[in-house]
Coordinates of C-alpha atoms in Angstrom, one line a residue:
Chain T
X418 CA -18.2 -28.1 39.8
X419 CA -20.7 -27.4 37.1
X420 CA -21.5 -30.3 35.4
X421 CA -22.1 -30.4 31.4
X422 CA -22.5 -33.9 29.7
X423 CA -19.7 -34.7 27.3
X424 CA -20.2 -34.6 23.8
X425 CA -20.5 -37.5 21.3
X426 CA -19.6 -35.8 18.2
X427 CA -18.6 -31.9 17.9
X428 CA -16.5 -29.7 18.9
X429 CA -15.0 -28.0 22.4
X430 CA -13.3 -24.9 22.4
X431 CA -11.0 -24.6 25.5
X432 CA -8.8 -21.9 27.5
X433 CA -11.1 -19.1 26.4
X434 CA -9.4 -16.2 28.1
X435 CA -11.9 -15.6 30.9
X436 CA -14.6 -12.9 29.8
X437 CA -14.4 -13.4 26.4
X438 CA -16.3 -16.7 25.8
X439 CA -19.7 -14.7 25.1
X440 CA -18.4 -12.8 22.1
X441 CA -16.7 -15.8 20.7
X442 CA -20.6 -17.6 21.1
X443 CA -21.5 -14.8 19.4
X444 CA -19.2 -14.2 16.7
X445 CA -19.7 -17.6 15.8
X446 CA -23.5 -17.7 15.8
X447 CA -24.0 -20.1 18.5
X448 CA -27.1 -18.4 19.2
X449 CA -29.0 -19.0 16.9
X450 CA -28.5 -22.7 16.2
X451 CA -30.6 -26.1 16.6
X452 CA -27.9 -28.1 18.0
X453 CA -26.8 -28.4 21.4
X454 CA -24.1 -25.8 22.6
X455 CA -22.9 -24.9 26.2
X456 CA -20.9 -21.6 27.3
X457 CA -19.2 -22.1 30.1
X458 CA -17.7 -19.1 31.9
X459 CA -15.2 -18.5 34.7
X460 CA -14.4 -22.3 34.6
X461 CA -11.4 -23.5 36.7
X462 CA -7.7 -23.6 34.6
X463 CA -4.9 -25.0 35.5
X464 CA -2.9 -23.1 33.2
X465 CA -4.9 -19.7 33.4
X466 CA -6.4 -19.7 36.8
X467 CA -10.3 -19.3 34.8
X468 CA -11.3 -19.8 31.4
X469 CA -14.4 -20.2 29.2
X470 CA -15.1 -22.9 27.2
X471 CA -17.8 -23.6 24.2
X472 CA -18.9 -27.3 23.6
X473 CA -20.6 -27.4 20.3
X474 CA -22.5 -31.0 19.6
X475 CA -22.0 -30.9 15.8
X476 CA -19.5 -31.4 13.5
X477 CA -19.2 -27.6 12.3
X478 CA -16.6 -25.8 10.0
X479 CA -14.7 -23.0 12.4
X480 CA -12.7 -20.5 10.9
X481 CA -9.3 -21.3 12.9
X482 CA -8.0 -18.2 11.5
X483 CA -10.3 -15.9 12.8
X484 CA -10.4 -17.7 16.0
X485 CA -6.6 -17.7 16.2
X486 CA -6.7 -13.7 16.1
X487 CA -9.3 -13.1 18.8
X488 CA -7.8 -15.5 21.0
X489 CA -4.6 -17.4 19.7
X490 CA -4.3 -19.2 23.5
X491 CA -7.4 -21.1 22.3
X492 CA -7.2 -25.0 21.9
X493 CA -9.7 -26.7 20.0
X494 CA -10.8 -30.3 20.2
X495 CA -12.8 -32.4 17.8
X496 CA -14.5 -34.8 19.1
X497 CA -15.7 -38.3 17.8
X498 CA -17.6 -41.0 19.5
X499 CA -16.8 -39.2 22.8
X500 CA -13.1 -39.2 22.3
X501 CA -10.8 -36.7 21.0
X502 CA -9.7 -36.9 17.5
X503 CA -7.8 -33.9 16.7
X504 CA -6.5 -31.3 19.3
X505 CA -5.7 -27.9 17.4
X506 CA -3.6 -25.4 18.8
X507 CA -4.4 -21.6 17.4
X508 CA -2.1 -19.3 16.1
X509 CA -2.0 -15.8 14.7
X510 CA -3.6 -16.0 10.8
X511 CA -1.1 -14.3 8.9
X512 CA -3.7 -12.5 6.7
X513 CA -7.0 -11.0 8.4
X514 CA -9.7 -9.6 6.8
X515 CA -12.7 -7.4 8.1
X516 CA -12.2 -8.1 11.4
X517 CA -10.1 -5.1 13.0
X518 CA -10.3 -1.9 11.3
X519 CA -7.2 0.5 10.2
X520 CA -7.2 3.2 12.9
X521 CA -5.6 6.1 10.7
X522 CA -7.8 8.2 9.6
X523 CA -6.2 9.3 6.3
X524 CA -5.9 5.5 5.1
X525 CA -8.3 5.1 2.1
X526 CA -10.3 2.4 4.2
X527 CA -11.7 5.2 6.5
X528 CA -12.4 7.3 3.5
X529 CA -14.1 5.2 0.6
X530 CA -17.2 3.3 0.9
X531 CA -16.1 -0.1 -0.2
X532 CA -12.4 -1.4 0.9
X533 CA -12.3 -4.2 3.2
X534 CA -9.8 -3.7 6.3
X535 CA -7.3 -6.0 5.4
X536 CA -4.2 -6.7 7.4
X537 CA -1.0 -8.5 7.0
X538 CA 0.6 -10.3 10.1
X539 CA 4.7 -8.8 10.5
X540 CA 5.9 -10.2 13.9
X541 CA 4.2 -13.3 15.2
X542 CA 5.9 -13.0 18.7
X543 CA 4.8 -9.3 19.3
X544 CA 1.5 -10.1 17.6
X545 CA 1.9 -6.8 15.2
X546 CA -0.2 -6.7 11.8
X547 CA 0.0 -3.5 9.2
X548 CA -2.6 -2.6 7.1
X549 CA -2.2 -3.6 3.6
X550 CA -3.3 -0.4 2.3
X551 CA -1.4 2.4 4.4
X552 CA 1.0 0.3 6.7
X553 CA -0.5 1.5 9.7
X554 CA 0.7 -0.8 12.2
X555 CA -2.0 -2.7 14.4
X556 CA -0.8 -4.5 17.9
X557 CA -3.1 -7.3 18.8
X558 CA -3.3 -7.5 22.3
X559 CA -2.8 -10.4 24.7
Chain D
X1453 CA 9.4 -7.2 -16.5
X1454 CA 7.9 -3.9 -16.0
X1455 CA 5.2 -4.3 -18.6
X1456 CA 1.9 -3.5 -16.9
X1457 CA 3.2 -3.4 -13.7
X1458 CA 1.4 -1.2 -10.9
X1459 CA 4.0 1.5 -9.3
X1460 CA 2.2 1.6 -6.0
X1461 CA 5.5 1.7 -3.6
X1462 CA 8.8 2.5 -4.0
X1463 CA 9.3 -1.6 -3.0
X1464 CA 7.4 -2.8 -6.3
X1465 CA 10.6 -1.9 -8.0
X1466 CA 13.7 -4.4 -7.8
X1467 CA 16.9 -3.2 -7.9
X1468 CA 17.4 -4.7 -11.4
X1469 CA 14.3 -2.7 -12.6
X1470 CA 15.8 0.5 -10.8
X1471 CA 18.8 0.4 -13.0
X1472 CA 16.8 -0.5 -16.1
X1473 CA 15.3 2.7 -15.7
X1474 CA 18.2 5.1 -14.9
X1475 CA 20.2 3.7 -18.1
X1476 CA 16.9 4.1 -19.8
X1477 CA 16.6 7.6 -18.4
X1478 CA 20.2 8.4 -19.2
X1479 CA 20.0 7.2 -23.0
X1480 CA 16.6 9.9 -23.0
X1481 CA 19.1 12.8 -21.6
X1482 CA 21.7 11.8 -24.1
X1483 CA 19.6 11.5 -27.4
X1484 CA 15.8 12.9 -26.5
X1485 CA 14.9 12.9 -30.5
X1486 CA 15.1 9.2 -30.6
X1487 CA 12.4 9.1 -27.8
X1488 CA 10.0 12.1 -29.4
X1489 CA 7.4 9.5 -31.0
X1490 CA 7.4 6.4 -28.9
X1491 CA 4.2 7.0 -27.0
X1492 CA 2.3 8.4 -30.2
X1493 CA -1.1 7.1 -29.9
X1494 CA -0.9 6.2 -26.0
X1495 CA -2.9 8.1 -23.3
X1496 CA -1.8 9.0 -19.9
X1497 CA -4.8 9.8 -17.4
X1498 CA -3.2 12.4 -14.8
X1499 CA -6.1 12.4 -11.8
X1500 CA -4.8 14.8 -9.4
X1501 CA -7.2 14.5 -5.9
X1502 CA -4.5 16.9 -4.1
X1503 CA -3.4 19.6 -5.7
X1504 CA 0.2 19.2 -7.3
X1505 CA 2.2 21.7 -9.8
X1506 CA 5.4 20.0 -10.2
X1507 CA 4.7 16.1 -10.0
X1508 CA 1.6 16.6 -12.2
X1509 CA 3.6 19.0 -14.5
X1510 CA 6.2 16.4 -14.7
X1511 CA 4.5 13.3 -15.8
X1512 CA 2.2 15.2 -18.1
X1513 CA 5.8 16.9 -19.8
X1514 CA 6.9 13.4 -19.4
X1515 CA 4.3 11.7 -21.7
X1516 CA 4.2 14.8 -23.9
X1517 CA 8.0 14.4 -25.1
X1518 CA 7.4 10.9 -25.7
X1519 CA 4.6 12.3 -28.2
X1520 CA 1.9 10.6 -26.0
X1521 CA -1.1 12.6 -24.8
X1522 CA -2.8 13.5 -21.3
X1523 CA -6.3 13.7 -19.9
X1524 CA -7.2 14.2 -16.2
X1525 CA -8.0 16.9 -13.7
X1526 CA -5.8 18.8 -11.0
X1527 CA -8.1 18.7 -7.9
X1528 CA -11.1 16.6 -7.1
X1529 CA -13.5 19.9 -7.2
X1530 CA -13.4 19.7 -10.9
X1531 CA -14.2 15.9 -11.0
X1532 CA -16.9 13.8 -10.6
X1533 CA -15.9 13.4 -6.9
X1534 CA -18.3 16.3 -6.0
X1535 CA -21.0 14.9 -7.7
X1536 CA -20.6 12.0 -5.1
X1537 CA -18.7 9.4 -7.2
X1538 CA -16.4 6.8 -5.6
X1539 CA -12.6 6.8 -6.3
X1540 CA -13.7 2.9 -7.5
X1541 CA -16.2 4.2 -10.5
X1542 CA -14.0 7.0 -11.3
X1543 CA -11.4 4.7 -11.9
X1544 CA -13.2 1.8 -13.7
X1545 CA -14.4 4.7 -16.0
X1546 CA -11.2 6.4 -16.9
X1547 CA -9.4 2.5 -17.2
X1548 CA -11.8 2.5 -20.2
X1549 CA -10.3 5.7 -21.8
X1550 CA -6.6 5.7 -20.9
X1551 CA -3.9 3.3 -21.1
X1552 CA -2.0 4.3 -17.9
X1553 CA -3.0 6.5 -14.7
X1554 CA -1.0 8.5 -12.3
X1555 CA -2.7 8.8 -9.3
X1556 CA -2.3 11.4 -6.3
X1557 CA -4.8 11.1 -3.6
X1558 CA -4.9 12.2 0.0
X1559 CA -5.7 9.1 1.3
X1560 CA -2.8 6.8 2.3
X1561 CA -3.5 3.3 0.1
X1562 CA -5.6 4.5 -2.5
X1563 CA -3.5 3.5 -5.2
X1564 CA -3.5 0.1 -3.9
X1565 CA -7.1 -0.3 -3.5
X1566 CA -7.9 1.0 -7.2
X1567 CA -4.6 -1.0 -8.7
X1568 CA -7.4 -4.1 -8.4
X1569 CA -9.9 -2.1 -9.8
X1570 CA -8.4 -0.8 -12.6
X1571 CA -8.0 -2.2 -15.9
X1572 CA -4.9 -0.3 -17.0
X1573 CA -1.5 0.4 -15.0
X1574 CA -1.8 2.6 -11.6
X1575 CA 1.4 4.7 -10.5
X1576 CA 1.2 6.6 -7.4
X1577 CA 1.9 10.1 -7.9
X1578 CA 1.7 10.4 -3.8
X1579 CA -0.6 9.1 -1.4
X1580 CA -1.2 11.2 1.5
X1581 CA 1.9 11.0 3.9
X1582 CA 2.5 7.2 2.9
X1583 CA 4.2 7.1 -0.7
X1584 CA 6.0 8.9 -3.5
X1585 CA 7.6 6.2 -5.4
X1586 CA 8.4 8.3 -8.8
X1587 CA 9.6 11.2 -6.6
X1588 CA 12.2 8.3 -5.6
X1589 CA 13.2 7.7 -8.8
X1590 CA 14.1 11.3 -9.4
X1591 CA 16.1 11.5 -6.3
X1592 CA 17.7 8.0 -7.4
X1593 CA 19.0 9.4 -10.5
X1594 CA 20.1 12.2 -8.5
X1595 CA 22.1 10.4 -6.3
X1596 CA 23.6 8.5 -9.1
X1597 CA 24.8 11.5 -11.4
X1598 CA 25.8 13.3 -7.8
X1599 CA 27.7 10.5 -6.7
X1600 CA 27.8 7.8 -9.4
X1601 CA 26.6 5.1 -6.7
X1602 CA 24.1 4.1 -4.0
X1603 CA 26.3 2.2 -1.7
X1604 CA 28.4 3.0 1.4
X1605 CA 26.4 6.9 1.8
X1606 CA 25.4 8.7 4.9
X1607 CA 22.0 10.4 4.0
X1608 CA 20.5 12.8 6.5
X1609 CA 17.1 13.1 5.7
X1610 CA 16.0 16.5 7.2
X1611 CA 12.8 18.0 8.2
X1612 CA 9.0 16.5 8.6
X1613 CA 9.8 12.7 8.4
X1614 CA 6.7 12.0 10.0
X1615 CA 4.1 13.0 7.1
X1616 CA 6.9 13.1 4.6
X1617 CA 5.8 10.6 2.4
X1618 CA 9.2 11.1 -0.3
X1619 CA 11.3 10.5 2.4
X1620 CA 9.3 7.1 3.5
X1621 CA 10.0 5.8 0.1
X1622 CA 13.4 6.8 -0.4
X1623 CA 14.4 5.4 2.7
X1624 CA 12.4 2.1 2.1
X1625 CA 14.7 2.1 -1.2
X1626 CA 18.2 3.2 0.1
X1627 CA 17.6 0.8 2.8
X1628 CA 18.5 -2.0 -0.2
X1629 CA 22.0 -1.0 -1.0
X1630 CA 25.3 -1.9 1.0
X1631 CA 26.4 0.3 3.5
X1632 CA 24.2 2.8 3.6
X1633 CA 23.4 4.9 6.7
X1634 CA 20.4 7.3 7.7
X1635 CA 20.8 10.8 10.0
X1636 CA 17.1 11.2 11.0
X1637 CA 17.1 15.3 11.7
X1638 CA 13.7 16.1 12.6
X1639 CA 11.5 17.8 16.2
X1640 CA 10.1 14.8 18.1
X1641 CA 7.0 15.9 16.9
X1642 CA 7.9 15.0 13.6
X1643 CA 10.4 11.7 13.8
X1644 CA 9.9 8.7 11.4
X1645 CA 6.8 6.6 11.6
X1646 CA 7.8 3.7 13.9
X1647 CA 6.6 1.0 11.1
X1648 CA 9.5 2.8 8.7
X1649 CA 12.0 2.0 11.8
X1650 CA 10.9 -1.0 12.7
X1651 CA 9.9 -2.8 9.2
X1652 CA 12.6 -1.1 6.8
X1653 CA 15.8 0.1 8.9
X1654 CA 15.6 -2.7 12.2
X1655 CA 14.6 -5.3 10.1
X1656 CA 17.2 -4.8 7.4
X1657 CA 19.9 -3.8 10.2
X1658 CA 20.6 -0.2 8.7
X1659 CA 22.5 1.9 10.7
X1660 CA 20.5 5.4 11.6
X1661 CA 20.6 7.9 14.3
X1662 CA 17.8 10.2 15.2
X1663 CA 19.0 13.9 16.1
X1664 CA 17.0 17.1 16.5
X1665 CA 19.5 19.8 14.7
X1666 CA 21.1 19.7 11.5
X1667 CA 23.9 21.4 12.3
X1668 CA 25.2 18.9 15.1
X1669 CA 25.6 16.5 11.7
X1670 CA 26.3 18.4 9.1
X1671 CA 30.0 17.5 8.5
X1672 CA 29.2 13.9 8.5
X1673 CA 26.4 13.6 5.6
X1674 CA 27.3 12.5 1.9
X1675 CA 23.6 13.4 0.9
X1676 CA 21.4 16.1 2.5
X1677 CA 17.4 15.3 1.8
X1678 CA 16.0 18.5 2.8
X1679 CA 11.7 18.7 3.6
X1680 CA 9.6 21.6 4.5
X1681 CA 8.7 21.7 8.2
X1682 CA 5.6 23.6 8.9
X1683 CA 4.8 25.2 11.8
X1684 CA 1.3 24.1 11.7
X1685 CA 2.7 20.5 12.5
X1686 CA 4.0 21.4 16.0
X1687 CA 2.1 21.1 18.8
X1688 CA 3.6 24.3 20.8
X1689 CA 4.5 27.4 19.5
X1690 CA 7.8 27.6 22.0
X1691 CA 9.0 24.2 20.4
X1692 CA 8.6 25.5 17.0
X1693 CA 10.3 29.0 17.9
X1694 CA 13.3 27.0 19.9
X1695 CA 13.8 24.8 16.4
X1696 CA 12.4 26.3 13.4
X1697 CA 16.0 27.4 12.3
X1698 CA 17.5 23.9 12.9
X1699 CA 15.6 23.2 9.3
X1700 CA 17.0 25.8 7.2
X1701 CA 20.0 25.4 5.3
X1702 CA 22.0 28.3 5.3
X1703 CA 25.6 29.4 4.0
X1704 CA 26.7 29.2 7.5
X1705 CA 25.8 25.6 7.7
X1706 CA 26.8 24.7 4.2
X1707 CA 30.5 25.5 5.3
X1708 CA 30.9 22.4 7.8
X1709 CA 29.6 20.2 4.9
X1710 CA 31.8 17.7 2.9
X1711 CA 32.7 19.8 -0.4
X1712 CA 31.0 16.7 -2.1
X1713 CA 27.7 16.7 -0.6
X1714 CA 24.6 16.6 -2.6
X1715 CA 21.9 18.7 -1.6
X1716 CA 18.2 17.2 -2.4
X1717 CA 14.7 18.6 -2.0
X1718 CA 11.6 17.3 -3.6
X1719 CA 10.5 21.0 -3.9
X1720 CA 8.4 22.9 -3.3
X1721 CA 10.5 24.9 -0.8
X1722 CA 9.5 27.6 1.3
X1723 CA 12.7 28.8 3.2
X1724 CA 14.0 25.7 4.1
X1725 CA 16.9 26.0 2.1
X1726 CA 18.7 29.8 1.6
X1727 CA 18.5 30.8 -1.7
X1728 CA 21.9 31.9 -1.8
X1729 CA 23.2 28.2 -1.9
X1730 CA 21.1 27.5 -5.3
X1731 CA 24.0 28.2 -7.3
X1732 CA 26.8 26.2 -5.2
X1733 CA 27.7 22.9 -7.0
X1734 CA 26.5 20.8 -4.2
X1735 CA 23.0 22.1 -4.7
X1736 CA 21.3 19.7 -6.8
X1737 CA 17.5 19.9 -6.3
X1738 CA 16.6 21.7 -9.0
X1739 CA 18.4 19.0 -11.4
X1740 CA 16.5 16.7 -9.4
X1741 CA 13.1 17.9 -10.5
X1742 CA 14.8 17.8 -14.3
X1743 CA 15.7 14.4 -13.8
X1744 CA 12.6 13.5 -12.1
X1745 CA 10.8 14.1 -15.4
X1746 CA 12.9 11.9 -17.3
X1747 CA 12.8 9.1 -14.9
X1748 CA 9.1 9.4 -15.3
X1749 CA 9.8 9.2 -19.3
X1750 CA 11.5 6.2 -18.5
X1751 CA 8.9 4.6 -16.2
X1752 CA 5.9 5.3 -18.8
X1753 CA 7.7 3.3 -21.4
X1754 CA 8.3 0.5 -19.7
X1755 CA 5.5 0.2 -18.1
X1756 CA 3.6 0.7 -21.6
X1757 CA 6.0 -2.2 -22.5
X1758 CA 6.8 0.4 -25.3
X1759 CA 10.8 0.0 -24.3

């Protein structure tokens, strides 16, 4: 098993769906930072068989809502003095702005320059969002 | 409180607010002279990015009958859109001139988008296949006049239920009343969008059924809301030929209906209601157009805070 040192103060993003770690890594801009970070892909997972992980040796503010939308199975461990200070389970955020685009070609967001794509969670169990302008339903796929 | 409120979706009006507008419209019908000057000095901008005869004229007639005045355009080719101006900029500008905007736009959600930009109230006069709340107000007054109540009605909606914005607005609104059931009559290509089924009908546990032929359900209906089925909406010619007559209401089909059925249609009609039933007591669609103007008068008075 690949070994990576535990971190002293920072964040571990765990249980990332295998294969999506790199895009989250890029989304968080971790390829352009000056503190230690590790992206581990295809690590063994009791729960999921395989998982990706990101370890960040720095206390940064994460947008949990966005991470929850990208992958709600993610867990976040906040580390202080090498100990887990807080475990955060993510859930689908109530509102998502500027991440996904409405697929309705007649929606105002597809035809006007400035409106931001805004979605509202309408069914957490089924991961359904609706466009706040045209009400087209978008299904988040697990 | 409707003063300065945007009317973007039929759900923007509470049941109490709908009642206030209906009462006011009924009073305007009784004594129009009392309302003839109430909007003197007020300006309505009708911004129609899509051609419309009836809705635009209805809004303009409503404002003129209240003593107000109207500016605007009736299709986007005569506006600055042709020069490349954004919708947001047009709205910012017009909201410097007028007191209230009625806007029709081909893009769904356009009124909601501009409502955040405008300094004056926006009334959605139809956005793509999405919503048409003031048509719903016309429908509501018609149903009230025809049946006396909104409760315990079996409402058939027939034709293009997929792109029919008037149907979407009506179902959303009528779903809030006790004991209302829907019969959704359309070809499979033009079925009601899933968001209406899931978010409105299923969520509110409203009884509904979907059928392909009008004649199969005619005798059960209290209200029949007809809409136009356009040939170009069908995926294949064979289905169109097989089903086209199912969506035409004629004397034969009407024979099976209840004697107090009310037939509504947002108009314009092409051939989906045979002209020989226009004088039948069950035909309410031309009265509906008139009620639409009175409801728009009432809405303008409320939104401007005049009444």
